[in-house]
Amino acid sequence: MAEHVIEIKHLKKSFGENPVLKDIDFSISKGETVSVIGSSGSGKSTMLRCINLLETPTGGEILFHGKNIQTELEVSKYRAKVVMVFQSFNLFNNLNVLQNCVIGQTTVLGRGKEEARKKAMEYLEKVGMTPYINAKPRQLSGGQKQRVAIARALAMDPEVILFDEPTSALDPEMVGEVLSVMKRLSESGMTMIVVTHEMAFARDVSDRVIFMNDGYICEQGAPEEVFGAPKREETKNFLSRFLNQ
Amino acid sequence: MSLFEDISKVWSKYGDTILSGIANTVIISIIGTLIGLLIGLINGIIRTVPKPKNPVAKVVLTVVNWVINVYVEVFRGTPMMVQAMIIYWGYAYMNAGSTLPLIPAGIVIVSINTGAYITEIVRGGIISIDRGQFEGSASIGMSHFQTMIHIIIPQVMRNILPSVSNEFVVNIKDTSVLNVIGVTELYFYAASAAKNSYKIFASYLIACAIYFCLTFTITRILRLAERLIEGKENYTVFGSQSDFPAEIHVSKEESANG
Ligand SMILES: Nc1ncnc2c1ncn2[C@@H]1O[C@H](COP(=O)(O)OP(=O)(O)O)[C@@H](O)[C@H]1O
Ligand SMILES: [Mg+2]
């Protein structure tokens, strides 16, 4: 068994009286791509946000290479290693494409301007956005924004990338360009947790699929198991509802 | 004697002195607005710091926020003329009668007063920035302070520029109240021209015309500056000769039926 990069133990999160994550347990190994599926409101985003510490867990613990991310690690250093890509892109509106990919490197990692620029260009090239380095986010299409957001994340040289429905805000014709970037990333050995409604991506690209339901992990396994022979009633219901849409 | 003759008399005798007041009016307004902006930015940033977990830091922040609130409420809730008297004579009272030099005193008063208004403007500006901007930077490890400096404040500055320009124009007019402590700005000289020539109406008409020319010119300049800061709408696409512009054809019939 490969080394666990992230281990989640009995993670709980409530908003006030409302328990959203009830008892989440799972680990991800280096190089693994895990897809998280489940109906809306089941707590998928909350789980990713807890892993990125955008939300503070109310119970349990999250370990990064065996260290508790809340008590044993410095938040900013940890986040630079476990970055997040959002459904709504969240590019910096005041900066152009290149600067978007440089600012995190210079402020968080303390890289020099030139080195950061080179790194940024390298990853912008990978996502096919070099022609647009001078554009501001508002001048880009959704698919282009998301590719820049991925380059921004990659420029931090992270160990893990968390994707929260990266294609859900995109027009259908732009979904492909983003998924193909993610597929290449997965193949290159990046460790990824991907919350998605793209079942084809979950089935074909991921090493493991997690089905979340009502704040719990209801079922998990290899894609062919979860999609081909789901064991739980909830999973069957979800998949049949989803695939019949 | 006609009004026109009055005006030209006052102008020929006191025109130069009145004009010399413009310099002080403009200097006090510009520096006062800039320092006020700085005060406003610092206060606005402090007021939007997220609640710290450390209990000591929490108490300190609460106290500081309370002080800022009192400052804003007091300086927005009292006339600048009264503030000028209190600051100027309060200083004299506490320093055995020695007074502040007038121009610096005027700048201090305008700065503090403007700072109170801009604090509120900045807070509104920060709150109106999409939460995603904060999360985008937090998610890659940037600290709250780094986010503020590199991401949020530049966007806030752009959004509040019209309000700050407005404060500047208000200051051009409101520095006139500084004559109560004897600052020799535009209004001060116009008032003394009125007193010495006995042509009160004509003197203040001249002052009025000069104030209007000042604010009108400055408003235009600031509008231009705002537009320059907005930046260009286009960007250069590098090495993308293969990308040709999309062509959309809509025939007349289609659009009529659709
Ligand atoms: N900041 C918040 N405050 C209160 N409730 C929240 C907050 N964020 C999410 N929730 C609630 O948590 C539940 C799960 O949300 P989420 O994790 O976004 O689900 P998913 O991503 O699976 O659709 C929802 O019922 C939502 O209303
Ligand atoms: Mg979600």
XYZ file of C-alpha atoms and ligand atoms in Angstrom:
531
model
C 0.000 0.000 0.000
C 1.367 3.364 -1.024
C 1.897 6.064 1.536
C -1.195 7.994 2.584
C -0.935 11.672 1.766
C -4.167 12.653 3.453
C -6.018 10.696 6.107
C -9.414 11.797 7.313
C -10.556 10.328 10.622
C -14.095 10.696 11.960
C -14.412 14.151 10.394
C -17.500 16.013 11.562
C -18.771 19.440 10.620
C -21.909 21.197 11.802
C -23.134 24.655 10.913
C -24.778 25.720 14.150
C -27.251 22.977 14.980
C -27.126 21.553 11.486
C -24.797 18.541 11.144
C -23.516 18.384 7.570
C -20.593 15.938 7.841
C -21.460 13.217 10.304
C -18.533 10.820 10.312
C -16.195 10.872 7.359
C -13.307 8.437 7.149
C -11.067 7.992 4.165
C -7.504 8.246 2.968
C -5.875 9.112 -0.294
C -2.533 7.798 -1.480
C 0.089 9.518 -3.538
C -0.835 9.718 -7.207
C -4.409 8.640 -6.667
C -7.380 10.348 -8.304
C -10.532 10.054 -6.210
C -13.900 11.197 -7.518
C -16.561 12.183 -5.015
C -20.139 11.910 -6.222
C -23.451 12.386 -4.469
C -26.582 14.433 -4.600
C -26.632 18.139 -3.969
C -26.476 19.015 -0.268
C -24.849 15.743 0.749
C -21.783 17.607 2.069
C -19.252 17.150 -0.746
C -18.168 20.799 -0.888
C -18.080 21.033 2.888
C -15.743 18.058 3.009
C -13.337 19.599 0.457
C -13.507 22.948 2.232
C -12.600 21.244 5.518
C -9.617 19.601 3.857
C -8.487 23.031 2.564
C -9.327 24.521 5.990
C -11.721 27.040 4.486
C -14.095 25.539 7.042
C -13.015 24.531 10.537
C -13.981 20.924 11.332
C -16.097 20.515 14.453
C -14.862 17.000 15.146
C -12.360 14.346 14.123
C -9.050 15.060 12.474
C -7.373 15.453 9.115
C -3.784 14.293 8.758
C -1.336 15.372 6.068
C 1.604 12.956 5.931
C 0.589 11.886 9.426
C 0.469 15.407 10.860
C -2.719 17.032 12.121
C -3.386 19.956 9.781
C -4.950 22.102 12.488
C -2.489 21.612 15.309
C 0.788 20.467 13.807
C 1.041 22.416 10.568
C 1.156 26.048 9.570
C -2.054 26.832 7.692
C -0.522 28.795 4.813
C 2.244 26.265 4.144
C -0.272 23.417 4.281
C -2.715 25.121 1.928
C 0.053 25.745 -0.587
C 0.551 21.946 -0.626
C -3.153 21.075 -0.792
C -4.702 23.675 -3.078
C -8.257 24.016 -4.266
C -9.964 24.728 -7.580
C -13.480 26.139 -7.315
C -16.671 25.844 -9.306
C -16.746 29.649 -9.599
C -13.013 29.917 -10.533
C -12.291 32.698 -8.013
C -9.538 34.214 -10.138
C -8.216 37.520 -8.870
C -10.193 40.140 -10.784
C -7.584 42.888 -10.471
C -4.746 40.798 -11.894
C -4.127 39.511 -15.383
C -3.725 35.836 -16.219
C 0.030 35.765 -15.671
C -0.129 37.732 -12.408
C -2.875 35.399 -11.177
C -0.396 32.549 -11.442
C 2.532 34.522 -9.983
C 1.121 36.180 -6.870
C 0.725 33.023 -4.771
C 4.266 31.937 -5.541
C 5.859 35.235 -4.547
C 3.782 35.820 -1.417
C 3.381 32.300 -0.017
C 6.437 30.463 -1.324
C 8.753 33.471 -1.343
C 9.910 32.796 -4.901
C 11.611 35.549 -6.870
C 9.620 37.365 -9.572
C 11.551 35.826 -12.472
C 11.369 32.289 -11.170
C 7.667 32.697 -10.453
C 7.029 34.052 -13.939
C 8.841 31.143 -15.524
C 6.908 28.644 -13.464
C 3.633 30.378 -14.264
C 4.400 30.376 -18.000
C 5.274 26.711 -17.839
C 1.902 25.763 -16.367
C -0.062 28.229 -18.471
C 1.495 26.475 -21.428
C 0.300 23.123 -20.089
C -3.295 24.341 -19.915
C -3.024 26.099 -23.273
C -3.442 29.636 -21.959
C -0.132 31.264 -22.950
C -1.742 33.456 -25.615
C -3.895 35.128 -22.969
C -1.331 36.075 -20.312
C -2.290 39.761 -20.520
C -6.030 39.247 -20.311
C -8.020 40.068 -17.211
C -10.363 37.343 -15.895
C -13.467 39.246 -17.046
C -12.222 39.007 -20.618
C -12.068 35.197 -20.600
C -14.638 32.496 -21.196
C -15.568 30.149 -18.355
C -13.455 27.313 -19.682
C -10.458 29.606 -20.072
C -10.923 30.936 -16.532
C -10.992 27.438 -15.108
C -7.832 26.477 -17.014
C -6.087 29.548 -15.569
C -7.349 28.583 -12.104
C -5.796 25.144 -12.596
C -2.519 26.725 -13.708
C -2.623 28.990 -10.664
C -3.040 25.945 -8.445
C -0.285 24.008 -10.235
C 2.143 26.915 -9.975
C 2.232 26.354 -6.212
C 3.765 22.913 -6.882
C 1.113 21.292 -4.704
C 1.006 17.664 -3.641
C -2.770 17.475 -3.796
C -5.370 19.392 -5.786
C -8.968 19.529 -4.595
C -11.521 20.194 -7.324
C -15.027 21.298 -6.329
C -17.299 20.750 -9.325
C -14.818 22.431 -11.671
C -17.064 22.127 -14.717
C -20.497 22.772 -13.221
C -20.492 26.485 -14.006
C -19.379 25.990 -17.602
C -21.305 26.030 -20.842
C -21.482 22.471 -22.190
C -19.046 23.110 -25.031
C -16.354 24.184 -22.567
C -16.580 21.220 -20.222
C -14.353 19.097 -22.446
C -11.364 21.437 -22.488
C -11.254 21.522 -18.679
C -11.804 17.795 -18.235
C -9.032 16.989 -20.676
C -6.606 19.148 -18.682
C -7.667 17.305 -15.537
C -7.314 13.941 -17.212
C -3.756 14.738 -18.258
C -2.992 15.879 -14.717
C -4.335 12.655 -13.318
C -2.268 10.623 -15.770
C 0.850 12.595 -14.875
C 0.520 11.298 -11.313
C -1.027 14.265 -9.509
C -2.957 13.382 -6.377
C -6.495 14.675 -6.851
C -9.841 14.687 -5.081
C -12.538 15.659 -7.563
C -16.108 16.445 -6.576
C -18.002 16.080 -9.810
C -21.257 15.380 -11.580
C -19.368 14.266 -14.701
C -19.986 10.553 -14.347
C -17.944 9.714 -17.419
C -14.928 11.421 -15.852
C -15.497 9.660 -12.529
C -15.786 6.308 -14.269
C -12.960 6.629 -16.787
C -10.327 8.753 -15.077
C -10.510 8.107 -11.357
C -8.848 5.276 -9.458
C -11.559 5.276 -6.837
C -15.084 6.635 -6.508
C -16.662 7.795 -3.271
C -20.418 8.142 -3.067
C -21.519 10.551 -0.363
C -24.986 10.602 1.051
C -26.379 12.715 3.871
C -23.042 13.509 5.502
C -21.626 9.991 5.318
C -19.540 8.074 2.826
C -22.157 5.613 1.717
C -20.070 3.530 -0.616
C -16.631 3.596 -2.156
C -14.576 1.465 -4.463
C -13.080 1.142 -7.904
C -15.182 2.887 -10.583
C -16.244 -0.386 -12.143
C -17.550 -1.607 -8.768
C -19.439 1.538 -7.832
C -20.877 2.143 -11.281
C -21.078 -1.472 -12.462
C -22.280 -3.214 -9.330
C -23.307 -0.777 -6.605
C -23.939 -2.542 -3.306
C -26.058 -0.003 -1.505
C -29.644 0.936 -2.292
C -28.822 4.680 -1.990
C -26.061 4.367 -4.564
C -28.335 2.533 -6.978
C -31.029 5.157 -6.553
C -28.621 8.013 -7.054
C -27.041 6.475 -10.131
C -30.352 5.570 -11.727
C -31.735 9.032 -11.078
C -28.582 10.565 -12.403
C -28.148 8.459 -15.484
C -31.783 8.729 -16.486
C -31.777 12.514 -16.511
C -22.956 102.104 -9.074
C -23.597 98.869 -10.874
C -22.742 95.442 -9.568
C -20.361 94.987 -12.453
C -18.369 98.033 -11.413
C -18.323 96.772 -7.806
C -16.973 93.454 -8.903
C -14.262 94.958 -11.071
C -13.270 97.312 -8.254
C -12.984 94.551 -5.711
C -11.209 92.375 -8.229
C -8.622 94.994 -9.195
C -7.862 95.786 -5.564
C -8.151 92.393 -3.870
C -8.035 89.914 -6.766
C -4.430 88.924 -6.184
C -4.913 88.266 -2.470
C -8.073 86.260 -3.083
C -6.315 84.197 -5.744
C -3.404 83.605 -3.380
C -5.883 81.856 -1.087
C -6.459 79.207 -3.768
C -3.060 77.650 -3.096
C -3.806 77.000 0.563
C -7.309 75.795 -0.174
C -6.030 73.286 -2.724
C -3.012 72.178 -0.663
C -5.083 71.596 2.473
C -7.767 69.740 0.501
C -5.370 67.494 -1.426
C -3.169 66.535 1.501
C -6.173 66.275 3.822
C -7.980 63.959 1.417
C -4.908 61.764 0.862
C -4.178 61.401 4.577
C -7.899 60.866 5.165
C -7.808 58.096 2.558
C -4.874 56.486 4.323
C -6.669 56.675 7.683
C -9.791 55.257 6.054
C -7.907 52.372 4.448
C -6.156 51.404 7.665
C -9.388 51.606 9.676
C -11.354 49.780 7.001
C -8.780 46.967 6.929
C -8.762 46.674 10.721
C -12.538 46.650 10.888
C -12.795 43.737 8.468
C -10.142 41.505 10.068
C -11.744 38.099 10.674
C -12.327 37.156 14.326
C -9.053 35.776 15.725
C -9.091 32.540 17.732
C -6.518 33.725 20.259
C -8.543 35.217 23.178
C -6.088 38.059 23.838
C -6.041 39.089 20.185
C -9.826 38.913 20.229
C -10.071 41.396 23.106
C -7.515 43.746 21.542
C -9.378 43.697 18.243
C -12.701 44.373 19.947
C -11.262 47.382 21.779
C -9.596 48.755 18.637
C -12.822 48.330 16.676
C -14.707 50.130 19.402
C -12.261 53.055 19.282
C -12.631 53.258 15.494
C -16.417 53.230 15.831
C -16.356 56.088 18.324
C -13.995 58.041 16.065
C -16.242 57.583 13.030
C -19.432 58.447 14.876
C -18.024 61.530 16.601
C -16.356 63.030 13.550
C -19.268 62.357 11.259
C -21.745 63.576 13.819
C -20.277 67.017 14.546
C -19.560 70.029 12.286
C -16.010 70.400 11.026
C -16.066 74.017 12.133
C -16.536 72.919 15.747
C -13.907 70.178 15.338
C -11.484 72.818 14.072
C -12.034 75.023 17.132
C -11.736 72.122 19.553
C -8.564 70.686 18.014
C -6.891 74.060 17.584
C -7.790 75.553 20.963
C -7.636 72.209 22.740
C -4.020 71.938 21.646
C -3.352 75.474 22.874
C -5.089 74.708 26.186
C -2.959 71.633 26.775
C 0.276 73.304 25.695
C 0.208 76.438 27.819
C -1.220 78.648 25.102
C 1.191 77.787 22.305
C -0.811 77.113 19.135
C -0.266 74.825 16.169
C 1.002 76.442 12.956
C -2.127 77.198 10.913
C -1.671 75.273 7.670
C -0.574 72.010 9.374
C -3.446 72.494 11.822
C -5.858 72.844 8.899
C -4.434 69.713 7.269
C -4.783 67.735 10.501
C -8.405 68.782 10.930
C -9.398 68.008 7.349
C -7.510 64.670 7.437
C -9.186 63.451 10.603
C -12.594 64.557 9.420
C -12.194 63.001 5.959
C -10.753 59.827 7.511
C -13.996 59.283 9.410
C -16.051 59.377 6.210
C -13.612 57.319 4.158
C -13.426 54.652 6.888
C -17.071 53.912 6.215
C -16.593 54.075 2.446
C -13.695 51.591 2.616
C -15.577 49.196 4.883
C -18.477 49.177 2.438
C -16.000 48.657 -0.400
C -14.365 45.659 1.280
C -17.669 44.045 2.227
C -18.906 44.350 -1.345
C -15.988 42.313 -2.736
C -17.066 38.780 -3.635
C -16.166 36.184 -0.991
C -14.638 34.102 -3.754
C -11.754 36.580 -4.002
C -10.839 35.874 -0.371
C -11.299 32.129 -0.778
C -9.308 32.000 -3.989
C -6.297 33.453 -2.243
C -6.798 31.570 1.030
C -7.004 28.293 -0.891
C -3.429 28.658 -2.141
C -2.085 29.751 1.236
C -2.118 33.556 1.102
C -2.632 35.200 4.497
C -5.441 37.639 5.229
C -2.963 40.505 5.142
C -1.415 39.417 1.821
C -4.890 39.024 0.369
C -5.814 42.518 1.482
C -2.706 44.154 0.040
C -2.505 42.334 -3.287
C -6.085 41.401 -4.103
C -8.751 43.203 -2.116
C -7.478 46.750 -1.607
C -6.619 47.287 -5.304
C -10.186 46.319 -6.191
C -11.623 48.405 -3.368
C -9.571 51.443 -4.452
C -10.980 51.222 -7.916
C -14.536 50.916 -6.637
C -14.333 53.741 -4.111
C -12.469 56.203 -6.315
C -15.649 58.134 -7.234
C -16.585 58.474 -3.546
C -13.079 59.615 -2.648
C -13.119 62.159 -5.488
C -16.363 63.381 -4.067
C -14.785 63.800 -0.616
C -12.002 65.813 -2.224
C -14.485 68.195 -3.854
C -16.374 68.505 -0.573
C -13.065 69.373 1.101
C -12.326 72.156 -1.406
C -15.556 73.774 -0.309
C -15.396 72.885 3.370
C -11.870 74.149 4.026
C -13.663 77.506 4.099
C -14.710 76.728 7.684
C -11.041 76.756 8.674
C -11.218 80.561 8.592
C -12.597 80.290 12.153
C -9.092 79.485 13.338
C -7.585 81.997 10.931
C -6.260 79.771 8.138
C -5.628 82.072 5.188
C -7.435 80.195 2.465
C -9.763 81.408 -0.260
C -12.737 82.203 1.956
C -10.574 84.028 4.481
C -9.291 86.467 1.837
C -12.706 86.924 0.262
C -14.119 87.751 3.695
C -11.409 90.292 4.379
C -11.919 91.855 0.941
C -15.611 92.173 1.788
C -14.842 93.749 5.130
C -12.313 96.244 3.770
C -14.153 97.275 0.588
C -17.666 97.249 2.086
C -18.701 95.524 -1.155
C -19.932 92.327 0.439
C -22.108 90.983 -2.362
C -19.450 91.522 -5.024
C -16.684 90.001 -2.908
C -18.569 86.798 -2.230
C -19.695 86.546 -5.853
C -16.036 86.497 -6.804
C -15.299 83.852 -4.189
C -18.262 81.837 -5.422
C -17.046 81.954 -9.026
C -13.558 80.856 -8.028
C -14.845 77.963 -5.891
C -17.014 76.824 -8.757
C -14.166 76.986 -11.284
C -11.984 75.001 -8.884
C -14.462 72.235 -8.167
C -15.600 72.038 -11.776
C -12.050 71.670 -13.116
C -11.066 69.209 -10.434
C -14.166 67.090 -10.991
C -13.316 66.803 -14.708
C -9.694 65.897 -13.957
C -10.769 63.225 -11.477
C -13.261 61.739 -13.958
C -10.445 61.471 -16.473
C -8.200 59.840 -13.878
C -10.953 57.355 -13.038
C -11.271 56.409 -16.664
C -7.511 55.939 -17.005
C -7.431 53.704 -13.946
C -10.289 51.629 -15.339
C -7.673 50.437 -17.816
C -8.000 49.238 -21.339
C -10.672 46.773 -22.303
C -8.534 44.866 -24.773
C -5.567 42.601 -24.410
C -2.966 41.352 -26.839
C -3.209 37.726 -27.801
C 0.255 36.310 -28.321
C 1.081 33.839 -31.046
C -2.451 32.821 -31.796
C -2.632 33.381 -35.522
C -4.744 30.259 -35.663
C -7.456 31.932 -33.584
C -9.605 33.802 -36.047
C -12.557 35.879 -34.919
C -15.900 34.134 -34.798
C -18.349 35.174 -37.458
C -22.001 35.268 -36.714
C -24.455 35.456 -39.555
C -28.039 36.223 -38.808
C -30.261 36.568 -41.810
C -32.954 39.196 -41.693
C -35.743 36.669 -41.962
C -34.454 34.571 -39.062
C -34.152 37.476 -36.712
C -37.573 38.747 -37.700
C -39.171 35.372 -37.034
C -37.152 34.627 -33.885
N -21.599 28.185 5.507
C -22.678 27.402 5.715
N -23.551 27.707 6.708
C -24.622 26.925 6.933
N -24.923 25.834 6.233
C -24.105 25.476 5.249
C -22.941 26.243 4.935
N -22.312 25.653 3.894
C -23.042 24.565 3.575
N -24.118 24.461 4.372
C -25.122 23.396 4.326
O -24.463 22.162 4.316
C -25.128 21.223 3.487
C -24.160 20.582 2.537
O -23.669 21.559 1.665
P -22.522 21.273 0.607
O -21.338 20.744 1.313
O -22.354 22.506 -0.190
O -23.172 20.123 -0.268
P -22.792 19.631 -1.712
O -21.519 20.257 -2.117
O -22.710 18.140 -1.587
O -23.921 20.028 -2.598
C -26.248 21.987 2.794
O -27.457 21.668 3.412
C -25.901 23.428 3.032
O -27.066 24.189 3.177
Mg -21.078 21.603 -3.681
